[in-house]
Structures are given as structure tokens and as C-alpha cells.
PDB file of C-alpha atoms in Angstrom:
ATOM      1  CA  SER A   1      83.556 -68.921  17.563  1.00 72.00           C
ATOM      2  CA  PHE A   2      84.182 -72.656  17.332  1.00 72.00           C
ATOM      3  CA  LEU A   3      80.570 -73.402  16.495  1.00 76.00           C
ATOM      4  CA  LEU A   4      80.359 -70.643  13.903  1.00 80.00           C
ATOM      5  CA  LEU A   5      83.614 -71.685  12.262  1.00 78.00           C
ATOM      6  CA  ALA A   6      82.512 -75.314  12.212  1.00 79.00           C
ATOM      7  CA  ILE A   7      79.170 -74.472  10.594  1.00 80.00           C
ATOM      8  CA  PHE A   8      80.730 -72.051   8.102  1.00 80.00           C
ATOM      9  CA  GLY A   9      83.577 -74.449   7.362  1.00 79.00           C
ATOM     10  CA  TYR A  10      81.272 -77.411   6.855  1.00 80.00           C
ATOM     11  CA  TYR A  11      78.958 -75.621   4.448  1.00 77.00           C
ATOM     12  CA  SER A  12      81.840 -73.995   2.585  1.00 78.00           C
ATOM     13  CA  HIS A  13      83.575 -77.346   2.367  1.00 74.00           C
ATOM     14  CA  THR A  14      80.506 -79.088   0.971  1.00 74.00           C
ATOM     15  CA  VAL A  15      79.812 -76.311  -1.543  1.00 74.00           C
ATOM     16  CA  ILE A  16      83.354 -75.683  -2.757  1.00 74.00           C
ATOM     17  CA  PHE A  17      84.522 -79.286  -2.637  1.00 69.00           C
ATOM     18  CA  SER A  18      81.221 -81.015  -3.373  1.00 64.00           C
ATOM     19  CA  GLY A  19      82.997 -83.867  -5.130  1.00 59.00           C
ATOM     20  CA  LEU A  20      85.298 -84.376  -2.170  1.00 55.00           C
ATOM     21  CA  ALA A  21      82.560 -84.484   0.438  1.00 53.00           C
ATOM     22  CA  ILE A  22      80.705 -87.269  -1.350  1.00 56.00           C
ATOM     23  CA  LYS A  23      83.751 -89.543  -1.496  1.00 61.00           C
ATOM     24  CA  SER A  24      84.576 -89.360   2.215  1.00 66.00           C
ATOM     25  CA  ILE A  25      84.781 -92.608   4.173  1.00 72.00           C
ATOM     26  CA  ILE A  26      83.725 -90.751   7.347  1.00 75.00           C
ATOM     27  CA  PRO A  27      80.760 -88.398   7.043  1.00 79.00           C
ATOM     28  CA  LEU A  28      82.083 -84.869   6.823  1.00 81.00           C
ATOM     29  CA  ALA A  29      79.648 -83.608   9.466  1.00 82.00           C
ATOM     30  CA  LYS A  30      81.076 -86.049  12.021  1.00 86.00           C
ATOM     31  CA  VAL A  31      84.612 -84.867  11.315  1.00 86.00           C
ATOM     32  CA  TYR A  32      83.619 -81.220  11.802  1.00 84.00           C
ATOM     33  CA  ILE A  33      81.658 -82.029  14.960  1.00 88.00           C
ATOM     34  CA  TYR A  34      84.583 -83.946  16.428  1.00 90.00           C
ATOM     35  CA  PHE A  35      87.242 -81.331  15.716  1.00 90.00           C
ATOM     36  CA  SER A  36      85.117 -78.356  16.766  1.00 89.00           C
ATOM     37  CA  SER A  37      83.926 -79.949  20.009  1.00 90.00           C
ATOM     38  CA  PHE A  38      87.412 -81.142  20.948  1.00 92.00           C
ATOM     39  CA  SER A  39      88.883 -77.724  20.166  1.00 90.00           C
ATOM     40  CA  LEU A  40      86.253 -76.035  22.289  1.00 90.00           C
ATOM     41  CA  LEU A  41      86.888 -78.449  25.152  1.00 92.00           C
ATOM     42  CA  LEU A  42      90.658 -78.004  24.828  1.00 92.00           C
ATOM     43  CA  CYS A  43      90.492 -74.212  24.885  1.00 90.00           C
ATOM     44  CA  ALA A  44      88.045 -74.182  27.805  1.00 90.00           C
ATOM     45  CA  THR A  45      90.361 -76.492  29.746  1.00 92.00           C
ATOM     46  CA  LEU A  46      93.371 -74.315  28.943  1.00 90.00           C
ATOM     47  CA  LEU A  47      91.477 -71.229  30.079  1.00 89.00           C
ATOM     48  CA  LEU A  48      90.679 -72.898  33.396  1.00 90.00           C
ATOM     49  CA  LEU A  49      94.284 -74.006  33.816  1.00 89.00           C
ATOM     50  CA  PHE A  50      95.491 -70.520  32.917  1.00 87.00           C
ATOM     51  CA  LYS A  51      93.430 -69.018  35.727  1.00 86.00           C
ATOM     52  CA  THR A  52      95.202 -71.189  38.284  1.00 84.00           C
ATOM     53  CA  LYS A  53      98.546 -69.839  39.322  1.00 80.00           C
ATOM     54  CA  LYS A  54     100.144 -73.283  39.472  1.00 84.00           C
ATOM     55  CA  PHE A  55      99.731 -74.106  35.753  1.00 81.00           C
ATOM     56  CA  LYS A  56      99.931 -70.614  34.254  1.00 79.00           C
ATOM     57  CA  ASP A  57     103.482 -71.044  32.965  1.00 80.00           C
ATOM     58  CA  GLN A  58     102.866 -74.451  31.341  1.00 84.00           C
ATOM     59  CA  ILE A  59      99.924 -73.533  29.085  1.00 85.00           C
ATOM     60  CA  GLY A  60     101.978 -74.021  25.906  1.00 84.00           C
ATOM     61  CA  PHE A  61     102.992 -77.531  26.930  1.00 89.00           C
ATOM     62  CA  PHE A  62      99.415 -78.416  27.828  1.00 91.00           C
ATOM     63  CA  TYR A  63      98.290 -77.128  24.445  1.00 91.00           C
ATOM     64  CA  LEU A  64     100.832 -79.263  22.580  1.00 92.00           C
ATOM     65  CA  ALA A  65      99.772 -82.318  24.592  1.00 93.00           C
ATOM     66  CA  GLY A  66      96.129 -81.508  23.835  1.00 93.00           C
ATOM     67  CA  VAL A  67      96.753 -81.336  20.083  1.00 92.00           C
ATOM     68  CA  ALA A  68      98.510 -84.700  20.162  1.00 93.00           C
ATOM     69  CA  LEU A  69      95.687 -86.124  22.273  1.00 94.00           C
ATOM     70  CA  LYS A  70      93.128 -84.787  19.788  1.00 92.00           C
ATOM     71  CA  ILE A  71      94.728 -86.713  16.932  1.00 91.00           C
ATOM     72  CA  ILE A  72      95.127 -89.895  18.991  1.00 92.00           C
ATOM     73  CA  ILE A  73      91.498 -89.840  20.155  1.00 93.00           C
ATOM     74  CA  PHE A  74      90.396 -89.140  16.568  1.00 90.00           C
ATOM     75  CA  CYS A  75      92.137 -92.337  15.503  1.00 87.00           C
ATOM     76  CA  PHE A  76      90.415 -94.302  18.274  1.00 90.00           C
ATOM     77  CA  VAL A  77      86.945 -92.836  17.621  1.00 88.00           C
ATOM     78  CA  PHE A  78      87.118 -93.400  13.875  1.00 84.00           C
ATOM     79  CA  TYR A  79      89.275 -96.526  14.062  1.00 83.00           C
ATOM     80  CA  GLU A  80      87.105 -98.728  11.838  1.00 79.00           C
ATOM     81  CA  GLN A  81      86.807 -96.158   9.073  1.00 76.00           C
ATOM     82  CA  LEU A  82      90.464 -95.125   9.164  1.00 76.00           C
ATOM     83  CA  PHE A  83      92.129 -98.507   9.317  1.00 78.00           C
ATOM     84  CA  ILE A  84      89.854-100.534   7.037  1.00 75.00           C
ATOM     85  CA  GLN A  85      91.507 -99.137   3.944  1.00 66.00           C
ATOM     86  CA  ILE A  86      95.185 -99.607   3.313  1.00 65.00           C
ATOM     87  CA  THR A  87      95.561 -96.411   1.301  1.00 72.00           C
ATOM     88  CA  PHE A  88      93.644 -93.164   1.128  1.00 71.00           C
ATOM     89  CA  THR A  89      93.043 -90.989  -1.880  1.00 73.00           C
ATOM     90  CA  ASN A  90      94.100 -87.356  -1.827  1.00 75.00           C
ATOM     91  CA  GLN A  91      90.440 -86.372  -1.614  1.00 76.00           C
ATOM     92  CA  GLU A  92      89.918 -88.370   1.576  1.00 76.00           C
ATOM     93  CA  VAL A  93      93.030 -86.904   3.174  1.00 79.00           C
ATOM     94  CA  ILE A  94      91.886 -83.382   2.300  1.00 79.00           C
ATOM     95  CA  ASN A  95      88.527 -84.103   3.948  1.00 79.00           C
ATOM     96  CA  PHE A  96      90.357 -84.800   7.211  1.00 81.00           C
ATOM     97  CA  LEU A  97      92.888 -81.997   6.962  1.00 85.00           C
ATOM     98  CA  ILE A  98      90.583 -79.071   6.183  1.00 84.00           C
ATOM     99  CA  PRO A  99      88.513 -79.288   9.409  1.00 86.00           C
ATOM    100  CA  MET A 100      91.599 -80.048  11.468  1.00 88.00           C
ATOM    101  CA  ILE A 101      93.488 -77.040  10.104  1.00 88.00           C
ATOM    102  CA  LEU A 102      90.497 -74.707  10.497  1.00 87.00           C
ATOM    103  CA  MET A 103      90.106 -75.584  14.156  1.00 87.00           C
ATOM    104  CA  LEU A 104      93.866 -75.524  14.708  1.00 90.00           C
ATOM    105  CA  VAL A 105      94.042 -71.942  13.418  1.00 89.00           C
ATOM    106  CA  LEU A 106      91.262 -70.882  15.788  1.00 88.00           C
ATOM    107  CA  GLU A 107      92.937 -72.665  18.709  1.00 89.00           C
ATOM    108  CA  VAL A 108      96.256 -70.942  18.040  1.00 90.00           C
ATOM    109  CA  PHE A 109      94.492 -67.585  17.790  1.00 89.00           C
ATOM    110  CA  PHE A 110      92.777 -68.252  21.130  1.00 88.00           C
ATOM    111  CA  ILE A 111      96.002 -69.310  22.868  1.00 87.00           C
ATOM    112  CA  LYS A 112      97.906 -66.356  21.398  1.00 86.00           C
ATOM    113  CA  ASN A 113      95.311 -63.920  22.699  1.00 85.00           C
ATOM    114  CA  LEU A 114      95.219 -65.629  26.069  1.00 83.00           C
ATOM    115  CA  LEU A 115      98.974 -65.373  26.478  1.00 82.00           C
ATOM    116  CA  ASN A 116      99.191 -61.910  24.922  1.00 81.00           C
ATOM    117  CA  ASN A 117      96.575 -60.440  27.254  1.00 75.00           C
ATOM    118  CA  SER A 118      98.457 -61.776  30.242  1.00 66.00           C
ATOM    119  CA  GLY A 119     101.720 -60.176  29.186  1.00 60.00           C
ATOM    120  CA  TYR A 120     103.607 -63.380  28.346  1.00 55.00           C
ATOM    121  CA  LEU A 121     104.035 -62.530  24.665  1.00 51.00           C
ATOM    122  CA  LYS A 122     104.801 -58.825  25.039  1.00 53.00           C
ATOM    123  CA  ASN A 123     108.561 -59.364  24.660  1.00 54.00           C
ATOM    124  CA  VAL A 124     108.334 -62.051  21.962  1.00 52.00           C
ATOM    125  CA  LYS A 125     108.706 -60.747  18.411  1.00 50.00           C
TER     126      LYS A 125
END
């Protein structure tokens, strides 16, 4: 799912926002690769933690920490490109936000299904 969404998102992004993709300071493919691979790794880790009885109740907290870690590591990996410029245009910000939001939606869907299938979200409305 993560790979398919990343490929579909990247090609849709380049076709629909062709002017935006050209003006990116970080190549758009690298942004999609980073967010999709980190999301896949995060969800696989959460699935493994969910299967252990010790961490089953803390999955939501681990997910929130993982999302924060994803953004922090993104800043470290792309440090030179992000902090060379003092300001960013709206187009450059959109190039970062679209892949991040796409993968975030898929992560939330995965976590919701994981918790829902276990019975944790049955009483939450």
C-alpha cells in the first residue's frame, strides 16, 4: 500500500503540479521515497510492538513519537537543502506537505484498522 501510494502520489504530483515539482529545492522523488519508506518502517514496527503483550496498550503513544521522529529525521537528512534558504515559497512548502500528508493518512488508516480489529476502538465513537 505504501509503495503504491508513493508511486501514484509522485506521478500525480508531477502531472497535476508540474510547475511545483520543477521548483523544488529537494528532488520530489527523494521526498516521496523518504516519507513512504519511513511510514512503512513505522507501521511495521508498530505491528511488531502490537503483537507483544507488553506494548499493546501504548501503540498510540509509540505512533505519536514515531511521527515526531519522522519529521526530526527528515530535517537531519535534508539539513543542507532545508536550512540553506531563509524563507521558502508556498510552492516549496506544498512539495513537502503533499507527500507527508499522503503517507500520514495511510498510517492513520493502518493504525485505526490495527486497533479496531483488536477491539480497542469498538467503544470509541
